[in-house]
Short mmCIF file of C-alpha atoms and ligand atoms in Angstrom, two decimals:
data_model
loop_
_atom_site.label_atom_id
_atom_site.label_comp_id
_atom_site.label_asym_id
_atom_site.label_seq_id
_atom_site.Cartn_x
_atom_site.Cartn_y
_atom_site.Cartn_z
CA MET A 155 -31.88 -14.93 25.64
CA ILE A 156 -30.43 -16.29 22.84
CA ASP A 157 -30.75 -20.07 21.64
CA GLU A 158 -28.56 -20.58 19.07
CA LYS A 159 -25.53 -23.08 20.31
CA PRO A 160 -22.47 -21.02 19.64
CA PHE A 161 -20.22 -21.68 16.62
CA VAL A 162 -17.01 -23.73 17.61
CA SER A 163 -14.38 -22.70 14.37
CA ARG A 164 -12.59 -26.08 12.59
CA HIS A 165 -9.41 -23.46 12.78
CA ARG A 166 -7.62 -24.11 15.29
CA TYR A 167 -5.94 -21.52 17.34
CA GLU A 168 -1.69 -20.68 17.49
CA HIS A 169 -1.10 -18.76 20.38
CA HIS A 170 2.37 -17.16 18.60
CA HIS A 171 1.78 -14.55 16.22
CA PRO A 172 2.12 -14.93 12.37
CA THR A 173 5.18 -13.25 11.45
CA VAL A 174 4.20 -11.78 8.50
CA LEU A 175 1.61 -8.70 7.43
CA ALA A 176 -0.72 -7.86 4.77
CA ILE A 177 -1.95 -4.50 4.15
CA TYR A 178 -4.31 -4.20 1.69
CA CYS A 179 -8.00 -2.86 0.42
CA SER A 180 -11.41 -4.06 1.95
CA ASP A 181 -12.77 -5.20 -0.92
CA GLY A 182 -14.07 -8.39 -0.25
CA ARG A 183 -13.75 -9.90 -3.60
CA PHE A 184 -9.75 -10.49 -3.23
CA THR A 185 -9.64 -11.34 -0.19
CA ASP A 186 -9.25 -15.31 0.04
CA ALA A 187 -6.54 -14.55 -3.10
CA VAL A 188 -4.79 -13.01 -0.64
CA GLU A 189 -4.68 -16.07 2.02
CA ASP A 190 -4.05 -17.86 -1.23
CA LEU A 191 -0.45 -15.56 -2.03
CA ALA A 192 0.13 -16.22 1.72
CA THR A 193 0.75 -19.59 1.58
CA HIS A 194 2.15 -19.59 -1.31
CA LEU A 195 4.63 -17.91 -0.03
CA GLY A 196 5.08 -19.78 2.80
CA HIS A 197 3.02 -18.21 5.23
CA GLU A 198 0.20 -20.60 6.31
CA ARG A 199 -1.73 -17.67 8.64
CA ILE A 200 -1.08 -13.57 8.69
CA ASP A 201 -1.62 -10.65 10.41
CA THR A 202 -3.95 -8.71 8.30
CA LEU A 203 -4.84 -4.44 8.10
CA THR A 204 -7.39 -3.81 5.71
CA ILE A 205 -8.70 -0.28 4.91
CA PRO A 206 -10.21 0.94 1.81
CA GLY A 207 -7.49 1.81 -0.11
CA GLY A 208 -5.01 -0.28 1.62
CA PRO A 209 -1.08 0.56 1.36
CA ALA A 210 -2.30 4.21 -0.68
CA LEU A 211 -2.91 5.28 2.86
CA LEU A 212 0.08 4.82 3.64
CA ASN A 213 1.83 8.02 0.95
CA ARG A 214 0.60 10.51 3.39
CA TRP A 215 1.68 12.62 0.34
CA VAL A 216 -1.45 11.49 -1.45
CA ALA A 217 -4.08 10.15 1.26
CA ASP A 218 -5.87 12.41 3.65
CA TYR A 219 -3.64 13.08 6.66
CA LEU A 220 -5.93 11.88 9.46
CA GLU A 221 -6.72 8.36 7.46
CA SER A 222 -3.05 8.83 6.61
CA ASP A 223 -1.63 8.93 10.13
CA THR A 224 -4.42 6.40 11.35
CA ILE A 225 -3.08 3.19 9.47
CA THR A 226 0.64 4.78 9.52
CA ARG A 227 0.02 3.78 13.23
CA ALA A 228 -1.85 0.83 13.08
CA ALA A 229 1.07 -0.71 10.88
CA ARG A 230 3.95 -0.06 13.40
CA PHE A 231 1.65 -1.40 16.05
CA LEU A 232 1.25 -4.73 14.32
CA ILE A 233 5.20 -4.77 13.24
CA ILE A 234 7.10 -4.13 17.02
CA GLY A 235 4.19 -6.16 18.67
CA HIS A 236 4.07 -8.93 16.57
CA HIS A 237 7.24 -9.14 15.75
CA ILE A 238 6.80 -9.49 12.06
CA GLU A 239 9.54 -9.33 9.91
CA GLU A 240 7.53 -8.93 6.50
CA VAL A 241 4.67 -7.26 5.24
CA LEU A 242 2.99 -7.55 1.98
CA LEU A 243 1.27 -4.74 -0.12
CA LEU A 244 -1.53 -5.21 -2.09
CA ALA A 245 -3.64 -2.63 -4.40
CA HIS A 246 -6.19 -4.02 -6.87
CA ALA A 247 -7.40 -3.32 -10.26
CA ASN A 248 -10.85 -1.24 -10.35
CA CYS A 249 -10.59 0.07 -6.60
CA GLY A 250 -13.23 2.14 -5.35
CA TYR A 251 -11.18 4.00 -3.12
CA TYR A 252 -9.38 4.75 -6.22
CA GLN A 253 -12.41 5.49 -8.50
CA SER A 254 -13.56 7.89 -5.90
CA ARG A 255 -10.33 10.05 -5.56
CA HIS A 256 -8.79 9.89 -9.40
CA GLY A 257 -11.91 8.41 -11.65
CA THR A 258 -11.75 11.22 -14.02
CA MET A 259 -8.53 10.75 -14.72
CA GLY A 260 -8.67 7.26 -15.64
CA PRO A 261 -7.80 3.43 -15.64
CA GLU A 262 -4.12 4.78 -16.74
CA PHE A 263 -3.63 7.17 -14.64
CA ILE A 264 -4.69 5.04 -11.73
CA ALA A 265 -3.04 2.58 -12.86
CA GLU A 266 0.44 4.60 -12.42
CA GLN A 267 -0.69 5.94 -8.71
CA GLN A 268 -1.08 2.94 -7.39
CA VAL A 269 2.93 1.62 -8.35
CA GLN A 270 3.30 5.10 -6.30
CA ASP A 271 1.77 4.33 -3.78
CA LEU A 272 2.95 1.32 -3.53
CA ARG A 273 6.73 1.94 -3.81
CA HIS A 274 6.44 5.16 -1.65
CA ALA A 275 4.30 2.85 1.32
CA ALA A 276 7.41 -0.11 1.01
CA GLU A 277 10.37 2.91 1.54
CA GLN A 278 7.89 4.00 4.20
CA LEU A 279 8.11 1.38 6.37
CA GLN A 280 11.79 0.17 5.50
CA LYS A 281 12.67 3.02 6.56
CA GLU A 282 11.51 3.45 9.57
CA HIS A 283 11.42 -0.54 10.25
CA THR A 284 14.78 -1.89 9.84
CA GLY A 285 15.70 -5.16 7.98
CA ILE A 286 11.94 -5.70 7.44
CA ARG A 287 11.14 -7.29 4.19
CA VAL A 288 8.09 -5.64 1.83
CA ARG A 289 6.96 -6.85 -0.83
CA PRO A 290 4.69 -4.70 -3.40
CA PHE A 291 1.76 -6.60 -5.70
CA PHE A 292 -0.21 -4.68 -7.90
CA VAL A 293 -3.90 -7.28 -8.03
CA HIS A 294 -5.91 -8.02 -10.91
CA PRO A 295 -8.51 -10.09 -11.74
CA GLU A 296 -7.77 -11.83 -15.60
CA ALA A 297 -9.41 -14.73 -17.46
CA GLU A 298 -11.45 -14.98 -14.10
CA ARG A 299 -8.69 -15.92 -12.08
CA ILE A 300 -6.65 -13.72 -9.50
CA HIS A 301 -2.97 -12.41 -10.42
CA PHE A 302 -0.74 -10.89 -8.02
CA LYS A 303 2.53 -8.71 -10.53
CA PRO A 304 4.75 -8.28 -8.06
CA VAL A 305 6.03 -5.19 -8.01
CA ALA A 306 9.86 -3.72 -8.12
CA LEU A 307 10.58 -1.08 -5.10
CA HIS A 308 12.21 1.12 -8.15
CA ASP A 309 11.96 2.09 -11.58
ZN1 LIG B 495 -9.79 -1.40 -3.55
#
């Protein structure tokens, strides 16, 4: 028998789904900052799809096939089912997923791979979901703050 009182959040329950989906890495050092970015972009609430590596897994040419398939299906489910209009794609510096796969290649190679993955993910989402807005960002700490650098969709 649990003797504790139920906890009640200070956040109000909103019946309507958010119209923005953020796809990012599980790394909790960036979670609050991602919500902060969403607020800055005019979104009070966000749907989230978090997995180690985040948007990296939408690049099926580089990621493990089964992982890529799972996150692609999850994104599709949310975008269609929740009428998502905008997707934020976030890759971050010092990402353990990239370190484990490409660590020996050095930070410059990894950063370039992350930008390629963001662009590929954006292209895939826009191809599959006509009219959706996709905004990729590279996230990095600098002077104890978290910076979000927009990534151009093309070179
Ligand atoms: Zn990460």
